[in-house]
mmCIF file of C-alpha atoms in Angstrom:
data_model
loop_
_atom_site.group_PDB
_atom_site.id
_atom_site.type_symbol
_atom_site.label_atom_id
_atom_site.label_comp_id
_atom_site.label_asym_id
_atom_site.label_seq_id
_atom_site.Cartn_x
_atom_site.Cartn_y
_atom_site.Cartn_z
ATOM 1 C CA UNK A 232 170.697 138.621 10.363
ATOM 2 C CA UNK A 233 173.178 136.377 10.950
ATOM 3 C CA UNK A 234 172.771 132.580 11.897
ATOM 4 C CA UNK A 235 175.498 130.449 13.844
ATOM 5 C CA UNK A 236 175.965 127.239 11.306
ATOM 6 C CA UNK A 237 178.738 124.670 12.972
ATOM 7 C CA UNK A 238 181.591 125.054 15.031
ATOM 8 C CA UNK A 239 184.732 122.884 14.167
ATOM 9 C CA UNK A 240 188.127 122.539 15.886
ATOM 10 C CA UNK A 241 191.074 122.266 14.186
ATOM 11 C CA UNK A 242 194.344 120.729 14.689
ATOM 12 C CA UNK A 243 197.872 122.864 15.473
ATOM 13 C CA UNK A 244 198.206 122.105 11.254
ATOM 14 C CA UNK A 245 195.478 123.511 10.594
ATOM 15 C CA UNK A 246 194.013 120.823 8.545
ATOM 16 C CA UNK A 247 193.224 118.032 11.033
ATOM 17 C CA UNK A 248 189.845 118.788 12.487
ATOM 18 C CA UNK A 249 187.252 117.259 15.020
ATOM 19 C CA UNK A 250 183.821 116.493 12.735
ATOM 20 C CA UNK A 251 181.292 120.076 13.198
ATOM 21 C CA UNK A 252 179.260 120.869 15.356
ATOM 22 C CA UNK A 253 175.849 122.178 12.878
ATOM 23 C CA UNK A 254 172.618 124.031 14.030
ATOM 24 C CA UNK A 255 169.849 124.324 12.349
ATOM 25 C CA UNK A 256 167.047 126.410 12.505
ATOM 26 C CA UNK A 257 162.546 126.608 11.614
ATOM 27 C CA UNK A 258 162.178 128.206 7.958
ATOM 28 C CA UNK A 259 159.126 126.314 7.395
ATOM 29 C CA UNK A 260 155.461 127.881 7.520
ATOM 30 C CA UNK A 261 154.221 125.390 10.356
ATOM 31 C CA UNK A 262 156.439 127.450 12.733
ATOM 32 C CA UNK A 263 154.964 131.089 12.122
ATOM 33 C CA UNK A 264 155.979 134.187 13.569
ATOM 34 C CA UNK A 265 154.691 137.674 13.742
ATOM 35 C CA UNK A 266 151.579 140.322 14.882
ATOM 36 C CA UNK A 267 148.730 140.376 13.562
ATOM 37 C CA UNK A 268 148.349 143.813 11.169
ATOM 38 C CA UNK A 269 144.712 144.260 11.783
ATOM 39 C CA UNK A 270 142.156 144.182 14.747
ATOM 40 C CA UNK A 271 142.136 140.418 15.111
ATOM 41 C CA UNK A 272 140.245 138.776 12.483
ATOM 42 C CA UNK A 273 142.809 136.609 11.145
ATOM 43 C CA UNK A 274 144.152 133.576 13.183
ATOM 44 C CA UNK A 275 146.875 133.769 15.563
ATOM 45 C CA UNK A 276 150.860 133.211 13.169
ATOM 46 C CA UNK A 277 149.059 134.793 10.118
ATOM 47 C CA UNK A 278 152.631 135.264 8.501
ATOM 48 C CA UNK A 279 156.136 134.377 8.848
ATOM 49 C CA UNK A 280 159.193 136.144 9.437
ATOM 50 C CA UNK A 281 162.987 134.998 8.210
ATOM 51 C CA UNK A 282 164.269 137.752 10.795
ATOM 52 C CA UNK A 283 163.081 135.714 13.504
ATOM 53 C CA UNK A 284 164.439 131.907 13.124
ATOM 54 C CA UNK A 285 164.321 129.496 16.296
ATOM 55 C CA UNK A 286 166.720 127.177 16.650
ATOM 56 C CA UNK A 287 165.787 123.030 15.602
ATOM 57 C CA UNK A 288 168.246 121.031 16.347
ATOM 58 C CA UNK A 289 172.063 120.939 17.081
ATOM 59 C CA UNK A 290 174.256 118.141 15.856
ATOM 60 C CA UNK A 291 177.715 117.046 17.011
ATOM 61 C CA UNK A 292 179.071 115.234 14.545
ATOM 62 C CA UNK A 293 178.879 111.830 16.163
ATOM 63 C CA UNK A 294 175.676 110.754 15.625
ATOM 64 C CA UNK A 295 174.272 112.738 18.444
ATOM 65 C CA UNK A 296 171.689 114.951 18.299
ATOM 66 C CA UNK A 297 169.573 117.451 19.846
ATOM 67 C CA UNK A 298 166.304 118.767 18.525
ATOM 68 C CA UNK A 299 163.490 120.997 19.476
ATOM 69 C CA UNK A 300 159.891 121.357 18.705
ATOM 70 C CA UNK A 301 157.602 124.660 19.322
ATOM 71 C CA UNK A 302 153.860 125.672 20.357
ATOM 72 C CA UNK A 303 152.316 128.658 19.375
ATOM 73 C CA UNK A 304 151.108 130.882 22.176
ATOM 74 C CA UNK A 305 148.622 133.696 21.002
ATOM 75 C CA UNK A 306 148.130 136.465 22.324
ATOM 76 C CA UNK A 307 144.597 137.974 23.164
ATOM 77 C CA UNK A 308 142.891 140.349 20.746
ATOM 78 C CA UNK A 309 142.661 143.475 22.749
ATOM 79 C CA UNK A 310 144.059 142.184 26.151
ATOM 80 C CA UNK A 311 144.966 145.719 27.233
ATOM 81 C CA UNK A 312 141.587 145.278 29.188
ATOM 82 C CA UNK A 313 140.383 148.580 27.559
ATOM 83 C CA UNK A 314 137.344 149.427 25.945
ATOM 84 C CA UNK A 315 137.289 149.059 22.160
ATOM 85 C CA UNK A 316 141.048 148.395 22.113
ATOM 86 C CA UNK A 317 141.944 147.261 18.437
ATOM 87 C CA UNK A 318 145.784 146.879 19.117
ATOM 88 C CA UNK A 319 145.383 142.993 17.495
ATOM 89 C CA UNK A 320 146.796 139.805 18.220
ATOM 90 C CA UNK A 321 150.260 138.457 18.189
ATOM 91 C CA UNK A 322 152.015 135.201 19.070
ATOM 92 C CA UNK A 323 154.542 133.923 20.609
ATOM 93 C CA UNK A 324 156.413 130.670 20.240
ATOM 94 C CA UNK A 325 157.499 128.310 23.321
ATOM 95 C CA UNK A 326 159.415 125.109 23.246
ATOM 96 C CA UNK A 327 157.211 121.846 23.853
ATOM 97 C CA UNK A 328 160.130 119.225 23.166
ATOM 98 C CA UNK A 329 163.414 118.407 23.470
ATOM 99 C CA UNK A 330 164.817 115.176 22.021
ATOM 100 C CA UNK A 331 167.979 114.187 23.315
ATOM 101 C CA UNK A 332 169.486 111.635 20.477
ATOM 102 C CA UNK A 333 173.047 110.578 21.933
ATOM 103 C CA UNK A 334 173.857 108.039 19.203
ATOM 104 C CA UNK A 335 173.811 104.947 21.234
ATOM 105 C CA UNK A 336 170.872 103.724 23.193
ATOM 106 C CA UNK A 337 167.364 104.929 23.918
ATOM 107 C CA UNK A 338 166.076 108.666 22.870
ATOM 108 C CA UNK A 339 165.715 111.034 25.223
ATOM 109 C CA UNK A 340 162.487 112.770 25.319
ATOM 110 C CA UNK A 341 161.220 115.956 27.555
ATOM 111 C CA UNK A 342 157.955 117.727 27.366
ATOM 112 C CA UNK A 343 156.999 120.640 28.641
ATOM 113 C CA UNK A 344 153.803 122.548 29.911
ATOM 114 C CA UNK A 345 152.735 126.029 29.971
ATOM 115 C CA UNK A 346 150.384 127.945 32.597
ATOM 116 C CA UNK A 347 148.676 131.224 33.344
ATOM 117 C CA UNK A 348 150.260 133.452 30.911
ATOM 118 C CA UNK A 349 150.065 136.893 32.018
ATOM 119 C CA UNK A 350 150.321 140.500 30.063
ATOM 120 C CA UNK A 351 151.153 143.981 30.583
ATOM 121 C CA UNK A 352 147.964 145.390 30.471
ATOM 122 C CA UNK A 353 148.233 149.268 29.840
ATOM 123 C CA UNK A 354 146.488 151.284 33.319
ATOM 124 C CA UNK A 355 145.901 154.378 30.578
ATOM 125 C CA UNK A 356 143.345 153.089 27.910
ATOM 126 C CA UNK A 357 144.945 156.349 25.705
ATOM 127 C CA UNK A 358 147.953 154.327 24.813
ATOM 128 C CA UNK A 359 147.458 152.050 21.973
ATOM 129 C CA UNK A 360 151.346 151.724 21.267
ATOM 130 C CA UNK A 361 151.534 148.011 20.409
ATOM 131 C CA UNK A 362 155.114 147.077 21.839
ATOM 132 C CA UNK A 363 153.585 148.455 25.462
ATOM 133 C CA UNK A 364 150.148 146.492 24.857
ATOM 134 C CA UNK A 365 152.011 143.331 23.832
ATOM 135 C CA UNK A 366 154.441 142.919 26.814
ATOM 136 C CA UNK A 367 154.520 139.557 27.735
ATOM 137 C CA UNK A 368 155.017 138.763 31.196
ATOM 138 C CA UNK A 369 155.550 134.996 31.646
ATOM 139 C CA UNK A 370 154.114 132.053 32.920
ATOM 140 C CA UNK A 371 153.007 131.408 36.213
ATOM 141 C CA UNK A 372 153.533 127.479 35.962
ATOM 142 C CA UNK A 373 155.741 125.306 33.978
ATOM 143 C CA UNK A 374 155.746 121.705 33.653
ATOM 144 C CA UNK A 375 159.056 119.979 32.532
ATOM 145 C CA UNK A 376 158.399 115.807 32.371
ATOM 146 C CA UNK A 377 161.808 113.259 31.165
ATOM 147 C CA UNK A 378 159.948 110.936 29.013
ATOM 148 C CA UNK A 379 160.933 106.790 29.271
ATOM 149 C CA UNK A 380 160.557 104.947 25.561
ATOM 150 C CA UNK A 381 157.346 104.076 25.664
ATOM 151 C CA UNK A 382 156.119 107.709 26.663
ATOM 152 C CA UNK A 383 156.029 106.979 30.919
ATOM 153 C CA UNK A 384 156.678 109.984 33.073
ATOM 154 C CA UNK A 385 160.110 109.463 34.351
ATOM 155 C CA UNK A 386 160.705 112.471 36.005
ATOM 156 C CA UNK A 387 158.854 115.729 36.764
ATOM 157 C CA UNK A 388 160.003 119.537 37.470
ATOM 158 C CA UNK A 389 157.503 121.936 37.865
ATOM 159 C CA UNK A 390 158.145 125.642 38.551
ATOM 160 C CA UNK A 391 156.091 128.489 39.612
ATOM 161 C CA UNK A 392 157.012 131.853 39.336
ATOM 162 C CA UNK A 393 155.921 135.637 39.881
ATOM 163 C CA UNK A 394 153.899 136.636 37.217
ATOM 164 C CA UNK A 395 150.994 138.365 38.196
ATOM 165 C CA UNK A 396 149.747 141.945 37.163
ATOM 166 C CA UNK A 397 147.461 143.114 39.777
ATOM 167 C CA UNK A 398 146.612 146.575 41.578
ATOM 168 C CA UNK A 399 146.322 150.097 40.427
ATOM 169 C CA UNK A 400 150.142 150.692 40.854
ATOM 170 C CA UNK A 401 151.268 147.445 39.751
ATOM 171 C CA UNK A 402 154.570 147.824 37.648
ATOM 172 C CA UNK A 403 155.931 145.566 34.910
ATOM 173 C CA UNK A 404 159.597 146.533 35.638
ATOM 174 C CA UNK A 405 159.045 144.733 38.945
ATOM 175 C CA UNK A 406 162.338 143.085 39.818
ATOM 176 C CA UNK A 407 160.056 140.140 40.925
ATOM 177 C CA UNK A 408 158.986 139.335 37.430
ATOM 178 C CA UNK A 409 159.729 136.268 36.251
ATOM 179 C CA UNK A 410 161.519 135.187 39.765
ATOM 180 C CA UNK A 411 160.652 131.189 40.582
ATOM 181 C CA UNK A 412 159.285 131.197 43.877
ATOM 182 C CA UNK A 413 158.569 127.271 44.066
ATOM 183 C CA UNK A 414 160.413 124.400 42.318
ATOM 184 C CA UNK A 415 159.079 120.495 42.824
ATOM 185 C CA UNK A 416 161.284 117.589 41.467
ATOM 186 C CA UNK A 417 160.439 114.092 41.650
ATOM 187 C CA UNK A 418 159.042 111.163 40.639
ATOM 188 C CA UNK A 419 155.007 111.695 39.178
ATOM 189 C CA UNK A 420 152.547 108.835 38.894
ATOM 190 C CA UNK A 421 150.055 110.640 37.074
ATOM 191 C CA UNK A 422 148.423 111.819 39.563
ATOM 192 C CA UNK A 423 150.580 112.064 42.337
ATOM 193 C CA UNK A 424 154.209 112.938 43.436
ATOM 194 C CA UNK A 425 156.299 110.677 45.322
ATOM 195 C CA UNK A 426 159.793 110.805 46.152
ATOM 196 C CA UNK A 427 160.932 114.410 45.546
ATOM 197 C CA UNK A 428 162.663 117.682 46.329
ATOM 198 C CA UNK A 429 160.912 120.534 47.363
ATOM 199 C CA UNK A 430 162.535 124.292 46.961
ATOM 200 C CA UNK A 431 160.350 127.248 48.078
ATOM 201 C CA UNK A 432 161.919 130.723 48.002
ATOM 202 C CA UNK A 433 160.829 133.853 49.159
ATOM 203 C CA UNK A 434 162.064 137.229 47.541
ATOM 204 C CA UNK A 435 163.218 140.524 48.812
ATOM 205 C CA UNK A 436 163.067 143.441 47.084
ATOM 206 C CA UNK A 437 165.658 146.337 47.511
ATOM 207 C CA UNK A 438 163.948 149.358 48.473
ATOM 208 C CA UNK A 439 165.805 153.519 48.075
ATOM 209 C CA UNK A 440 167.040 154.949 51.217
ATOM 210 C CA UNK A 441 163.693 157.376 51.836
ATOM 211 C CA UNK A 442 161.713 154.191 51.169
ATOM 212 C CA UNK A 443 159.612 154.589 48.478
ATOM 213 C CA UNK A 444 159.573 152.017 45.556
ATOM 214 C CA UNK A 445 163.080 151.158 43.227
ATOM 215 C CA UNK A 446 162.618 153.536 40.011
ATOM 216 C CA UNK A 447 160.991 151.685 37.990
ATOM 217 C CA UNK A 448 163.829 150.484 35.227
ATOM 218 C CA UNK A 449 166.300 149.430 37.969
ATOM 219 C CA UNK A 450 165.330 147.132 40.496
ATOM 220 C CA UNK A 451 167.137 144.328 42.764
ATOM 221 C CA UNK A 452 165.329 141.027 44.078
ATOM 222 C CA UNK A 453 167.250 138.519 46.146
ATOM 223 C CA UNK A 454 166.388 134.976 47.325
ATOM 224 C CA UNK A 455 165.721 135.888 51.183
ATOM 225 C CA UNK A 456 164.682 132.779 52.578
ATOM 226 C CA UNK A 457 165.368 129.340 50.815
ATOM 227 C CA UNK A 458 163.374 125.901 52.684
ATOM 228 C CA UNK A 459 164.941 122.792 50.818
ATOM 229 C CA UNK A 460 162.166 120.136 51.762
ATOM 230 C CA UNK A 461 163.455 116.355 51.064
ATOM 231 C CA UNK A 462 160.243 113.128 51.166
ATOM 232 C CA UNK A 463 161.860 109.933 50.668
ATOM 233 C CA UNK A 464 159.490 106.793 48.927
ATOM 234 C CA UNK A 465 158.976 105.777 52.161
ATOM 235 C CA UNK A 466 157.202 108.965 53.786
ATOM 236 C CA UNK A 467 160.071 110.487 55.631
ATOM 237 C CA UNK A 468 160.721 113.934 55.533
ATOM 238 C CA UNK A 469 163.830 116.504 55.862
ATOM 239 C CA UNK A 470 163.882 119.828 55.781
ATOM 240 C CA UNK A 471 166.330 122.779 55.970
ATOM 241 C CA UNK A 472 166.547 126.505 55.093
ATOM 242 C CA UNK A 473 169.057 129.214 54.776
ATOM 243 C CA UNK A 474 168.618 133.030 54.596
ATOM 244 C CA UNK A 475 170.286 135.295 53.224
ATOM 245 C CA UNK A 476 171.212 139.167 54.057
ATOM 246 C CA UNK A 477 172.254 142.221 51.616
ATOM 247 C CA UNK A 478 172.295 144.273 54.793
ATOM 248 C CA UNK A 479 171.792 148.036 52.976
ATOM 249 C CA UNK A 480 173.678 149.839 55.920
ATOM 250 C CA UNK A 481 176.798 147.991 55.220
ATOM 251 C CA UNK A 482 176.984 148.446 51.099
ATOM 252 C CA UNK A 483 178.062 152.556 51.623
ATOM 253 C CA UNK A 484 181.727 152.721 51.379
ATOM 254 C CA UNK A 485 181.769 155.353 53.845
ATOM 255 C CA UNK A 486 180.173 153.121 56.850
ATOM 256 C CA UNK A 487 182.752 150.656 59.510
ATOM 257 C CA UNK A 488 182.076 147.482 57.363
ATOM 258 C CA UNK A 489 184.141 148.928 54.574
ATOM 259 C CA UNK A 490 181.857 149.013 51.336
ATOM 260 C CA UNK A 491 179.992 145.914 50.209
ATOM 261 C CA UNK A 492 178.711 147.816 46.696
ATOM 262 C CA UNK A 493 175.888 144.874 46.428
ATOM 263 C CA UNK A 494 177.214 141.741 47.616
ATOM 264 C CA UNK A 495 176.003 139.305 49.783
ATOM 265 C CA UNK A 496 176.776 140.512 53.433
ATOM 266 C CA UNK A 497 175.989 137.128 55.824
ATOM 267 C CA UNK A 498 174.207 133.765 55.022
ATOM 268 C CA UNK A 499 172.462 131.837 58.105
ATOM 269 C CA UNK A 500 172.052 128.017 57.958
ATOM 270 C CA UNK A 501 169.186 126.120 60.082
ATOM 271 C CA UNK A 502 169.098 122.493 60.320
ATOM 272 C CA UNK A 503 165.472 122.550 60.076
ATOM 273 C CA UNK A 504 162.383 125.148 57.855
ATOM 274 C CA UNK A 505 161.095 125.744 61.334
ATOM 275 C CA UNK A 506 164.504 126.319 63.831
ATOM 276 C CA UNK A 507 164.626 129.826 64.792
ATOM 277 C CA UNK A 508 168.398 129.628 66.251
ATOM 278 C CA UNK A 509 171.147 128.909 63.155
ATOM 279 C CA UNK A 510 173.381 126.432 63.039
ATOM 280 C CA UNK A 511 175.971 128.753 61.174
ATOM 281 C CA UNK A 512 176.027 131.970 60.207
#
């Protein structure tokens, strides 16, 4: 494997040069990666693998820095949700904090926060193939907080997203996977929000001219409706939304529009979530 170590720019002479740019990466044995070998009885990161580095911290040569630091995130023993499945655990590694060290003045520090992991959980208890038992679908929720010096929530982003694995025919290749469906930023108190921005998305999924589901390896999601909702310190609240179209009719070559091949075909704006009647289209 090969690892990126600096970038430098040179003069035209070739000898003049702008100081490196240097990353560096987790060697160390408190930042383990790997599956487990056997049914689950030893704990989650039982070994670590060179192949798989993660990145620590990336320098610019000016006294500025950037540096990350993980969390482990194990895997369930058996999560395939069938009977006497011995496929073992595994792990995964997520970030939990980025320090932003620009050379001069305070350290910038952001946290993050991880919720409702979910799993591709194998419908035919047969298959014990590990790399099918162990796909990892996401997180539902995510937490992002901007830390002030002496640790006070600055700022908070969280995210949900689709995630779920439900149903008799649910599919993992869903093009909704991993899609962020709601987005909050704004000011937290610790227990409350205040002034923030509100983004709540809803998805469409492309569907095959006879209408039965996108094959399963190829599938196209697009952000249908979009409600940007603004509340101000004081209360006050503005809204708008704007929907998009990949009308399917007009994407043949053959057809009077000319051949869209997968763009976007029209965009309506409304000057409020709830206005039927656009503004522009």
């Amino acid at each position: 494997m090969y690892l990126l170590q600096s970038v430098q720019e040179f003069g035209k002479d070739g000898a003049s040069a702008l100081p490196p740019t240097a990353f560096s990466y987790l060697y160390s044995d408190s930042q383990k990666v790997g599956w487990k070998s056997n049914g689950g009885d030893e704990p989650c990161g039982w070994s670590f693998r060179e192949e798989r580095p993660f990145l620590q911290s990336i320098a610019n040569g000016y006294d500025g820095q950037v540096q990350y630091d993980y969390a482990t995130q194990c895997l369930p023993d058996g999560y395939a949700g069938c009977a006497g499945s011995d496929v073992g655990d595994g792990m995964l590694q997520k970030v939990q904090r980025r320090t932003v060290n620009a050379g001069v003045g305070p350290v910038q520090t952001t946290e993050y926060q991880y919720f409702n992991p979910s799993y591709h959980r194998m419908l035919d208890c047969s298959d014990e193939d590990p790399t099918k038992n162990k796909e990892f679908i996401g997180y539902g929720r995510v937490i992002e907080d901007v830390k002030g010096t002496s640790g006070q929530i600055l700022r908070r982003a969280q995210t949900l997203f689709h995630n779920a694995w439900t149903g008799a025919t649910a599919n993992p290749h869903d093009p909704l996977r991993g899609k962020a469906y709601q987005t909050i930023q704004g000011a937290w108190n610790g227990a409350a929000w205040g002034e923030r921005v509100q983004t709540d998305t809803i998805w469409a999924k492309v569907t095959s001219a006879g209408g039965a589901a996108w094959p399963p390896d190829v599938g196209f999601a697009y952000p249908a409706e979009v409600w940007t909702t603004e509340t101000q310190a004081n209360g006050s609240v503005w809204d708008r939304k704007t929907k998009y179209y990949y009308d399917e009719a007009w994407q043949d070559p053959c057809n009077s529009q000319g051949g869209q091949y997968g763009n976007l075909t029209r965009v309506e704006e409304y000057t409020k979530g709830p206005d039927t009647v656009p503004y522009r289209t």
